[in-house]
mmCIF file of C-alpha atoms in Angstrom:
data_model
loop_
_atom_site.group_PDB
_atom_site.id
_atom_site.type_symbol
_atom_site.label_atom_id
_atom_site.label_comp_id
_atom_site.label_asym_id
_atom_site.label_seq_id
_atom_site.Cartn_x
_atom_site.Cartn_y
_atom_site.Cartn_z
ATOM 1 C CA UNK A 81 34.904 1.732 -48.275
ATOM 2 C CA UNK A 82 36.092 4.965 -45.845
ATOM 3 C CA UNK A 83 32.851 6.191 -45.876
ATOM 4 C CA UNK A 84 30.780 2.883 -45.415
ATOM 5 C CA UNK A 85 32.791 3.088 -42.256
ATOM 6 C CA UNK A 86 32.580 5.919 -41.071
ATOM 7 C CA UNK A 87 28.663 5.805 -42.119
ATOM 8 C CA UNK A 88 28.853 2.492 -39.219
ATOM 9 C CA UNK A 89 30.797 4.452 -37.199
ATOM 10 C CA UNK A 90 28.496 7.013 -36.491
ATOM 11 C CA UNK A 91 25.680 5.183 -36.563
ATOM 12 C CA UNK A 92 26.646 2.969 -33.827
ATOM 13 C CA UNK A 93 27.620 5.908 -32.070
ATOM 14 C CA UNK A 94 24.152 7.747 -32.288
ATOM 15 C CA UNK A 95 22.231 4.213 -30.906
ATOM 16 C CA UNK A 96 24.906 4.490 -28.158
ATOM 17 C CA UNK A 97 23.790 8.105 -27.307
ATOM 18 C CA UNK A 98 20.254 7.327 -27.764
ATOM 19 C CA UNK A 99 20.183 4.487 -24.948
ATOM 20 C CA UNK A 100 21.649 6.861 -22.908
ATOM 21 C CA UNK A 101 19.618 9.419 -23.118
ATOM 22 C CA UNK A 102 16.459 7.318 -22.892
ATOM 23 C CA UNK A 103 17.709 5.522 -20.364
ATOM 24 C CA UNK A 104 18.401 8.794 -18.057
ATOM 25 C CA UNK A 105 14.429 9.707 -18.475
ATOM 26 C CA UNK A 106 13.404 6.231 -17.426
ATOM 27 C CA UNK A 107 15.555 6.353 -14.785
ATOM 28 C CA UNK A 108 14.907 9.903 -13.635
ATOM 29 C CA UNK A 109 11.228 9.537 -14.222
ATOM 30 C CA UNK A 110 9.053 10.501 -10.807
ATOM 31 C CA UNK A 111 6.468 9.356 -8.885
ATOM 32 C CA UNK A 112 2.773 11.075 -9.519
ATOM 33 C CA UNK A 113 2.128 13.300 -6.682
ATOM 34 C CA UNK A 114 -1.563 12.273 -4.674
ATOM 35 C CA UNK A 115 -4.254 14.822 -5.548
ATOM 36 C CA UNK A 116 -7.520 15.056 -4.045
ATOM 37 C CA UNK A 117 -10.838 16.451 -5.376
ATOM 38 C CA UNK A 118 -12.018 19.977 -4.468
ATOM 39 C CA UNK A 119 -15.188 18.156 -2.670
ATOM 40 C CA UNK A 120 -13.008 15.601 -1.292
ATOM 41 C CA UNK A 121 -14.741 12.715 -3.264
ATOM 42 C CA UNK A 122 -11.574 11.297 -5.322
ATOM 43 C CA UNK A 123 -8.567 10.665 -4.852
ATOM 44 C CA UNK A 124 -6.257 10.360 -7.613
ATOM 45 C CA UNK A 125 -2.647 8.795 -7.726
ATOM 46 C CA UNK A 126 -1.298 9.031 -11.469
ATOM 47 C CA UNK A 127 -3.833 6.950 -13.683
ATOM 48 C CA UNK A 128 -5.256 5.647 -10.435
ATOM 49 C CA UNK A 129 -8.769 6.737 -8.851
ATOM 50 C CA UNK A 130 -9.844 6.026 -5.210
ATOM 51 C CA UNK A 131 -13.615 6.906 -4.385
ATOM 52 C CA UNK A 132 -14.721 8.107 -1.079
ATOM 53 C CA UNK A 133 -15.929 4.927 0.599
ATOM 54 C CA UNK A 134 -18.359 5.319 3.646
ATOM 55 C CA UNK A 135 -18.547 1.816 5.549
ATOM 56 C CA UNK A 136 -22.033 0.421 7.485
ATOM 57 C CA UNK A 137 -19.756 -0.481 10.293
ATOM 58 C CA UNK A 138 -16.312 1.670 11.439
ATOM 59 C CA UNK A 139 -13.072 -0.226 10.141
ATOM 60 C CA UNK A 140 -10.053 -1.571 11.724
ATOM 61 C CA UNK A 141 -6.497 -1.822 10.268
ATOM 62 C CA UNK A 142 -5.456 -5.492 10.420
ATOM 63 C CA UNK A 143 -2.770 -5.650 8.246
ATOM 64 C CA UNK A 144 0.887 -5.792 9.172
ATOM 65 C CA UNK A 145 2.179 -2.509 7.556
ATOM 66 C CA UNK A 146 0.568 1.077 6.636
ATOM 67 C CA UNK A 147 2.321 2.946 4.037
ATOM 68 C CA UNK A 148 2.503 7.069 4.733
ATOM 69 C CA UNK A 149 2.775 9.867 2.338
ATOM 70 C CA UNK A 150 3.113 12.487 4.602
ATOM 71 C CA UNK A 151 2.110 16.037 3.511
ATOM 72 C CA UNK A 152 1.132 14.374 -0.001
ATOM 73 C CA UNK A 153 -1.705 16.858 -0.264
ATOM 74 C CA UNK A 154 -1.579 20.290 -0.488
ATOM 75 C CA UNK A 155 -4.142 20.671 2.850
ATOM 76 C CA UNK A 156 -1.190 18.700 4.606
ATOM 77 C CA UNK A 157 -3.211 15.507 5.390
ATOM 78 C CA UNK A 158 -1.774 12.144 5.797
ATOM 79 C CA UNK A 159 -2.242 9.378 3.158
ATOM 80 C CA UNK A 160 -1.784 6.242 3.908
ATOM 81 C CA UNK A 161 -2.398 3.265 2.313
ATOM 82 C CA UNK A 162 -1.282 -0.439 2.081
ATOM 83 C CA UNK A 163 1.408 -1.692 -0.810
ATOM 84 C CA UNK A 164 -1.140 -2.561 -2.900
ATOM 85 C CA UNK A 165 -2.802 0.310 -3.202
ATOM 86 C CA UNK A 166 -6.294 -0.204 -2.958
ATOM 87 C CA UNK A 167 -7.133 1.332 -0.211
ATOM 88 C CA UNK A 168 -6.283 4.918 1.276
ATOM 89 C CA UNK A 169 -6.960 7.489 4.304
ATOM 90 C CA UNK A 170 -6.733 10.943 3.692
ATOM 91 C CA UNK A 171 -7.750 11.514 8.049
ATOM 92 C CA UNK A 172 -10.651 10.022 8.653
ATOM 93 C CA UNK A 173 -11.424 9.514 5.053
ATOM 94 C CA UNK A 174 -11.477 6.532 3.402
ATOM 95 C CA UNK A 175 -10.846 5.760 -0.074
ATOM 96 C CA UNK A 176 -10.873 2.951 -2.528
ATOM 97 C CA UNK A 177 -10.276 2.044 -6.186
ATOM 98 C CA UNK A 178 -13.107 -0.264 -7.798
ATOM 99 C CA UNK A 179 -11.420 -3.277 -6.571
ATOM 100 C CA UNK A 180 -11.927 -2.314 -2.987
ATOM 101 C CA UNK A 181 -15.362 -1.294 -3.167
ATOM 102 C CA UNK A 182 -16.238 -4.869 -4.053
ATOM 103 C CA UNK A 183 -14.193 -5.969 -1.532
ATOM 104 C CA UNK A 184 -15.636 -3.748 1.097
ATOM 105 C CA UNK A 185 -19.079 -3.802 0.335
ATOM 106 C CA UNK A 186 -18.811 -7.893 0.523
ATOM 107 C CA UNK A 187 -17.303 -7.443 4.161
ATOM 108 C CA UNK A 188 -20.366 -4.999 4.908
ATOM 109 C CA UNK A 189 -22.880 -7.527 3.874
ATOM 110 C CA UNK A 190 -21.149 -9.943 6.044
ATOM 111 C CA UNK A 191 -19.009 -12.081 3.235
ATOM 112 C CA UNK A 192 -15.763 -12.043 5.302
ATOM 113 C CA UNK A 193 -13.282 -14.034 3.795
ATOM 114 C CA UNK A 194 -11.413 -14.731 7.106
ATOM 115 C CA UNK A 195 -12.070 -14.324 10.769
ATOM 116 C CA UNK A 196 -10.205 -12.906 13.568
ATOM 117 C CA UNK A 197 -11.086 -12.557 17.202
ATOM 118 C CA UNK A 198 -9.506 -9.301 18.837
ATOM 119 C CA UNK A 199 -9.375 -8.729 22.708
ATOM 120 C CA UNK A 200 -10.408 -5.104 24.286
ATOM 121 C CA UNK A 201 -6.923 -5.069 24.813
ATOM 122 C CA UNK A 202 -5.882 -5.266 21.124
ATOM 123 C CA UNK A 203 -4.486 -8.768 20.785
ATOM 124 C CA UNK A 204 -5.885 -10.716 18.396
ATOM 125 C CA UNK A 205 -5.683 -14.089 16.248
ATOM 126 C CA UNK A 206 -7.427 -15.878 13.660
ATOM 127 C CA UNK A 207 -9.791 -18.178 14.096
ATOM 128 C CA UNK A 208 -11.480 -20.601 11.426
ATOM 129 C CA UNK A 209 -14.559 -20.253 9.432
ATOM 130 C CA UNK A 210 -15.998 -23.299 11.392
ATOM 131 C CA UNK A 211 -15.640 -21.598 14.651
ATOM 132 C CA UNK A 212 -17.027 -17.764 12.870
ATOM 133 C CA UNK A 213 -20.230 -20.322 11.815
ATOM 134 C CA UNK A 214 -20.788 -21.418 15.551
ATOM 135 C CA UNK A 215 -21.176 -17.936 16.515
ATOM 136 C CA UNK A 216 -22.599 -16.034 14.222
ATOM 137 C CA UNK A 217 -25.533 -18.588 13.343
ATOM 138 C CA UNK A 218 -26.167 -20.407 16.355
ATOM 139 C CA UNK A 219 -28.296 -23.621 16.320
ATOM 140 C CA UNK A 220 -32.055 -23.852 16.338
ATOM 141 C CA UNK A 221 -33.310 -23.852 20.055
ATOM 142 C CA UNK A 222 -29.675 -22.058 21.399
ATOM 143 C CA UNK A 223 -30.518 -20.625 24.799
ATOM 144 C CA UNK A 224 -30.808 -16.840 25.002
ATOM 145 C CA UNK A 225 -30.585 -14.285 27.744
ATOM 146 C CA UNK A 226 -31.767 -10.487 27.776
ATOM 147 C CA UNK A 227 -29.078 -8.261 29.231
ATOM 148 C CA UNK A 228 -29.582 -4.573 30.367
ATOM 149 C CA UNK A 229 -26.269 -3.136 28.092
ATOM 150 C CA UNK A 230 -24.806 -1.474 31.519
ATOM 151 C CA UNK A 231 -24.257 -4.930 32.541
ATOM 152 C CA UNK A 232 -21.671 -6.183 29.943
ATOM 153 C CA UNK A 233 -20.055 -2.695 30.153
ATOM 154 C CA UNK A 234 -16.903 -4.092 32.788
ATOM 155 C CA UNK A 235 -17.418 -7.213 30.958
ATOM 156 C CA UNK A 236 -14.675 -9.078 29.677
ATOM 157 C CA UNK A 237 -15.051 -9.442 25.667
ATOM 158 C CA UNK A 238 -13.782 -10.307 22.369
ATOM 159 C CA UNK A 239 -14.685 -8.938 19.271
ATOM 160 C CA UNK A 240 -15.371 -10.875 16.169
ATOM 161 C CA UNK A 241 -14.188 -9.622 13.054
ATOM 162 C CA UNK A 242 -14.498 -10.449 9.651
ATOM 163 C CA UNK A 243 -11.668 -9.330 7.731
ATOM 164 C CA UNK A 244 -11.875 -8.300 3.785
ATOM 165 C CA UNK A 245 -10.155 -10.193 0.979
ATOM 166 C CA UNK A 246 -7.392 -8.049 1.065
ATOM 167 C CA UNK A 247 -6.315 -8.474 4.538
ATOM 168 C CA UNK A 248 -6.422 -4.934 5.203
ATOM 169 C CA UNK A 249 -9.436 -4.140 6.846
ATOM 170 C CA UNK A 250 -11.394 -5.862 9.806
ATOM 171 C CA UNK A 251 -14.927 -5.017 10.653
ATOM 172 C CA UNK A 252 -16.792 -5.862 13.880
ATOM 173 C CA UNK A 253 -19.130 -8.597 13.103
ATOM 174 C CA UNK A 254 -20.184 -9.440 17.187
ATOM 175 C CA UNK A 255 -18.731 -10.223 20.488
ATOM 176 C CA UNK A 256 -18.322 -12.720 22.642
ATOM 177 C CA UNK A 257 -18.887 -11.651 26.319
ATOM 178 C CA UNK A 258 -17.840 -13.444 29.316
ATOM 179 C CA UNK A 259 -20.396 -12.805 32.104
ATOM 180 C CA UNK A 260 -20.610 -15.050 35.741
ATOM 181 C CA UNK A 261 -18.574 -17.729 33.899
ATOM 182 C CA UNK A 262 -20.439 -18.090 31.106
ATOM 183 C CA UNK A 263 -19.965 -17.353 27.379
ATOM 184 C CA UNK A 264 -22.400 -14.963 25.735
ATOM 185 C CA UNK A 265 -22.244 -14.020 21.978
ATOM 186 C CA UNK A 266 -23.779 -10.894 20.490
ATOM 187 C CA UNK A 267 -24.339 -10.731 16.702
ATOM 188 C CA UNK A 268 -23.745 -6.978 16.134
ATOM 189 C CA UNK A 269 -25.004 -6.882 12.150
ATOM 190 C CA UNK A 270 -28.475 -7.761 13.395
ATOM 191 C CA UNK A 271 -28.720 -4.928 15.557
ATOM 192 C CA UNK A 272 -31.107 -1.766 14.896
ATOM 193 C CA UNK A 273 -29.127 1.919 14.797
ATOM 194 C CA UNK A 274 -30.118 2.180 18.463
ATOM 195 C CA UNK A 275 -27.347 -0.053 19.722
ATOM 196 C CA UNK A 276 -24.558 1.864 18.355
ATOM 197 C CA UNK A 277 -23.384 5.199 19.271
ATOM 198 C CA UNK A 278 -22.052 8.248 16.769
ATOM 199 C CA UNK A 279 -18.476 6.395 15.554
ATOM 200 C CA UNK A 280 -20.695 2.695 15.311
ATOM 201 C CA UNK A 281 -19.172 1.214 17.599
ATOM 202 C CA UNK A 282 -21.644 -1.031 20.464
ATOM 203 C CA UNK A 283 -23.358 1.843 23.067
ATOM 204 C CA UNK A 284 -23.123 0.472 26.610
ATOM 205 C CA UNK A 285 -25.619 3.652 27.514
ATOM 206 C CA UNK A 286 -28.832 2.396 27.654
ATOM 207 C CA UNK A 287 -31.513 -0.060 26.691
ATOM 208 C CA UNK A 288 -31.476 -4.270 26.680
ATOM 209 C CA UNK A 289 -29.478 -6.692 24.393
ATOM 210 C CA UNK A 290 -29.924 -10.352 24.109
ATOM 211 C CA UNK A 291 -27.283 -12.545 23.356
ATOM 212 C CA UNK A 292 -26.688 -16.509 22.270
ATOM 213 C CA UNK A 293 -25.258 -18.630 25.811
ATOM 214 C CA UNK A 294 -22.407 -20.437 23.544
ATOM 215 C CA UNK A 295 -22.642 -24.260 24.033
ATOM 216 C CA UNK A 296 -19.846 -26.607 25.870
ATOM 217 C CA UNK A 297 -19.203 -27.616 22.719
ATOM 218 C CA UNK A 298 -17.887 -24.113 20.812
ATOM 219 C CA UNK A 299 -16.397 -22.752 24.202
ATOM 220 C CA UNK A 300 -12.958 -25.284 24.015
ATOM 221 C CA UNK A 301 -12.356 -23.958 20.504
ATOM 222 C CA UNK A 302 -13.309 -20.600 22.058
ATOM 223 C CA UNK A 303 -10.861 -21.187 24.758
ATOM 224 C CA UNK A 304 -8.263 -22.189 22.805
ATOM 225 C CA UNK A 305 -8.482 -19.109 20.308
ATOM 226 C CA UNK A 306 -7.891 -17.185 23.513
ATOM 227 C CA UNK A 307 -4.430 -18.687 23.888
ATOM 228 C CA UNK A 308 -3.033 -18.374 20.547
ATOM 229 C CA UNK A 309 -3.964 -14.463 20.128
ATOM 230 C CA UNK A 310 -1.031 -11.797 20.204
ATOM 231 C CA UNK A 311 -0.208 -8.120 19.969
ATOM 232 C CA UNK A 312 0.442 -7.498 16.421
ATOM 233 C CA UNK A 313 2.395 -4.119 15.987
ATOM 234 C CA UNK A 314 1.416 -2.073 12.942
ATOM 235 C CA UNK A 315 4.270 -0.839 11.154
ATOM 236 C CA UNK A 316 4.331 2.451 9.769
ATOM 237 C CA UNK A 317 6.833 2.873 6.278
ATOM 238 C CA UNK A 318 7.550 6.877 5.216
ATOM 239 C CA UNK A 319 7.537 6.894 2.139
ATOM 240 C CA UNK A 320 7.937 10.712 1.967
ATOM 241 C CA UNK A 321 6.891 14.058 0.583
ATOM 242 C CA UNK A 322 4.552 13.989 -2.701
ATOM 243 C CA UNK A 323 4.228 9.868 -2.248
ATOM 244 C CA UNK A 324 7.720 9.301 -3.865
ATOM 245 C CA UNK A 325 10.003 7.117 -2.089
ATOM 246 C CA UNK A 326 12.626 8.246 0.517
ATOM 247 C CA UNK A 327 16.208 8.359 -0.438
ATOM 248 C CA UNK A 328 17.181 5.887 1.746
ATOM 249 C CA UNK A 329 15.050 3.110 0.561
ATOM 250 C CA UNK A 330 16.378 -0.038 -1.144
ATOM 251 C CA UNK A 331 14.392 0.887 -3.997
ATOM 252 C CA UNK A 332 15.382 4.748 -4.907
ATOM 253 C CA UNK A 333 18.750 3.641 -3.394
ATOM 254 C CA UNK A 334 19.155 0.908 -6.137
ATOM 255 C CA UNK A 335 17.760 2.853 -9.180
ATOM 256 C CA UNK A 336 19.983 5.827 -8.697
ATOM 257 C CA UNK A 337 23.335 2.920 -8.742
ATOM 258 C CA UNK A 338 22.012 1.736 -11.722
ATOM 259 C CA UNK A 339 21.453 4.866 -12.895
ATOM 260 C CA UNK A 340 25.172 6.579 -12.251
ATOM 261 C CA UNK A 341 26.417 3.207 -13.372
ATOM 262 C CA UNK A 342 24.759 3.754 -16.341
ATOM 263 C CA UNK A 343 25.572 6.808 -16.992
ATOM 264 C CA UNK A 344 29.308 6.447 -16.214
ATOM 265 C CA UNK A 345 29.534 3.537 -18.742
ATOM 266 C CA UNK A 346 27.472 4.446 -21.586
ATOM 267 C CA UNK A 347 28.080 8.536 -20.841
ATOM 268 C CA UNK A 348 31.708 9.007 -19.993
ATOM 269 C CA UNK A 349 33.686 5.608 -20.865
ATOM 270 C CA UNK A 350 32.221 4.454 -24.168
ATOM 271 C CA UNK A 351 32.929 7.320 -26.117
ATOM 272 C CA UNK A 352 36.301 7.157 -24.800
ATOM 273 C CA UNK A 353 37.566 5.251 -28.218
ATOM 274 C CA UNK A 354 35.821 7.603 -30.109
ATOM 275 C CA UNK A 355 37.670 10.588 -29.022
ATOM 276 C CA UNK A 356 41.054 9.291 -28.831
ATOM 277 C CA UNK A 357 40.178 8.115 -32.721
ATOM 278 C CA UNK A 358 38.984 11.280 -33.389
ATOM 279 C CA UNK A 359 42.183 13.041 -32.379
ATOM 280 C CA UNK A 360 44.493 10.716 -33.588
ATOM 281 C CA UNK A 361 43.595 9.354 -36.663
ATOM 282 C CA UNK A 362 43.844 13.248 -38.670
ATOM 283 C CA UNK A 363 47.648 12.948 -38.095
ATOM 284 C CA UNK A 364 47.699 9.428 -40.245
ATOM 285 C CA UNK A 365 48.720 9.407 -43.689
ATOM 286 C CA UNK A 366 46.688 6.616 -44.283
ATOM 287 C CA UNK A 367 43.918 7.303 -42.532
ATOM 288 C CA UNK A 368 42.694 10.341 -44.553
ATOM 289 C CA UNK A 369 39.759 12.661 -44.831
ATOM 290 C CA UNK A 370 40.797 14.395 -41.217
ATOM 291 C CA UNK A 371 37.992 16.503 -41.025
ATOM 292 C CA UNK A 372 35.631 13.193 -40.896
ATOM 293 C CA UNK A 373 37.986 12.609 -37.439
ATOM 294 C CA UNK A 374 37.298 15.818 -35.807
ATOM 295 C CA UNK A 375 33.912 15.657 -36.208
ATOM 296 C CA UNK A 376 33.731 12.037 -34.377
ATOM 297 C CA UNK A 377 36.145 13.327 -31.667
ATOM 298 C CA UNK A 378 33.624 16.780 -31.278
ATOM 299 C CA UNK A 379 30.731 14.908 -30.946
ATOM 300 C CA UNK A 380 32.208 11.915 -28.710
ATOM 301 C CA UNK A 381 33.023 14.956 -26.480
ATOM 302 C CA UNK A 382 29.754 16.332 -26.468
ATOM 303 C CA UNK A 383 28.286 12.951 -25.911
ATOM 304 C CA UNK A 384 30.450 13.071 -22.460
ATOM 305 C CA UNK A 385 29.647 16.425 -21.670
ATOM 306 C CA UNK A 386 26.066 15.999 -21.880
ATOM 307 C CA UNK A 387 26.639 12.488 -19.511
ATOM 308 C CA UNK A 388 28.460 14.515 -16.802
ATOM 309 C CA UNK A 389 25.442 17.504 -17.192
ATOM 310 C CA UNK A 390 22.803 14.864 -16.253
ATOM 311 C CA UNK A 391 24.683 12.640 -13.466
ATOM 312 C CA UNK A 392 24.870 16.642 -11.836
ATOM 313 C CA UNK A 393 21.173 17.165 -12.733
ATOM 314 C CA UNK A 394 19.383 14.678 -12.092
ATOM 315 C CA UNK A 395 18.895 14.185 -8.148
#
């Protein structure tokens, strides 16, 4: 019967030093560093592979927050990249898992899945898919005008963009230009390579343009998507060196309570009983086999020592 118990005894005591130790690796366990490709094709992020992604048409950051990894690469570029992690920008560069590309290359043939309408001053608002129809396929018969480009230059104008399923990325679908009182649109995606300069975006250098006169009817709607557009600050989140997170995040900040918590409970308090067992059972007459004692109250100090080792290891 004395050695079914003990036989209990230390197996309960090995599953007890087994959690721990497992959970201390879970716990401790990293974040993959980003990597990039020696021809700066792909990007990789632990199991994760972003492509190098070259868009028709530049991009614009609509989304509320841009996550940054600074010096995550060992060239000392910038990634960033939203939550979700299917996009990222290593510079200039951007990259994108499988997911994105689809996304992307439906916002490139002009799929948008929602509309905004920026100002040249950067505010913006959305704008329905009724209202994106009216101006990007006008009516049969829609009067037209020829402009010479130098003309809408001092213009004031708002840029349609079509914004990706992800709600990341905007790109420039046309503008709407106001010129002697009147409303002009101009559907960029229909435009030859001569129109644009080097970075894509609309050349005001040279040559003629025509654009769509916008009816009474569109320019109330119009009018009223003027009012309702604000600044929208993009915030930036550092998440640190190597793309882990920094220390004083919620998250880290959380794991590493539960963590010493852990630890102090399972490492240092539960084998408590053990030792004091260990050390005081040898001296009962009852109790017997006092050798069986000091090797519980050995290894219930070990098991403590090896707690206390980690809690100072592990960061």
């Amino acid at each position: 019967m004395k050695r079914n118990k003990m036989k209990i005894l230390y197996f309960a005591l090995a599953c007890i030093l087994l959690f721990s130790v497992l959970s201390t690796v879970a716990l401790a366990s990293e974040d993959p560093a980003w990597e990039l490709s020696d021809d700066e094709t792909e990007l990789y992020y632990g199991s994760k592979t972003f492509t190098l992604y070259e868009p028709y048409f530049p991009l614009t950051i609509v989304g509320d927050a841009v996550y940054s990894y600074d010096y995550a690469l060992d060239d000392y570029r910038s990634v960033d990249t939203n939550h979700n992690a299917v996009y990222a920008e290593v510079g200039i560069l951007h990259y994108v898992t499988e997911e994105g590309t689809s996304a992307l290359d439906r916002l490139m043939e002009g799929e948008a899945s929602s509309y905004m309408l920026m100002s040249q001053h950067g505010a913006c608002g959305e704008i329905s898919d009724a209202l994106a129809a009216k101006l990007t396929r006008p009516e049969k018969g829609a009067e037209t005008r020829t402009f010479d480009v130098r003309d809408l230059e001092d213009a004031l104008y708002y840029t349609l963009l079509g914004v990706e399923s992800y709600g990341f990325y905007g790109c420039a679908y046309g503008a709407v230009y106001l010129y002697e009182s009147e409303y002009y649109y101009i559907h960029y995606m229909d435009l030859g390579n001569q129109y644009f300069d080097s970075y894509g975006n609309f050349s005001y250098r040279r040559g003629t343009v025509e654009a769509v006169k916008l009816s009474a009817e569109i320019i109330p709607e119009l009018q009223y998507a003027e009012k309702d557009m604000k600044y929208r600050p993009l915030e930036y989140i550092d998440l640190g060196d190597n793309g882990n997170f920094d220390p004083g995040t919620d998250d880290l900040f959380s794991a590493r309570s539960a963590f010493s918590t852990g630890m102090v409970f399972f490492g240092i308090m539960a084998p408590i009983p053990f030792l004091v067992i260990g050390l005081v059972f040898p001296r009962s007459h009852r109790k017997g086999y006092p050798k069986y004692w000091y090797i519980l109250a050995g290894v219930a100090g070990l098991w403590m020592l090896l707690a206390i080792l980690l809690m100072i290891l592990v960061p």
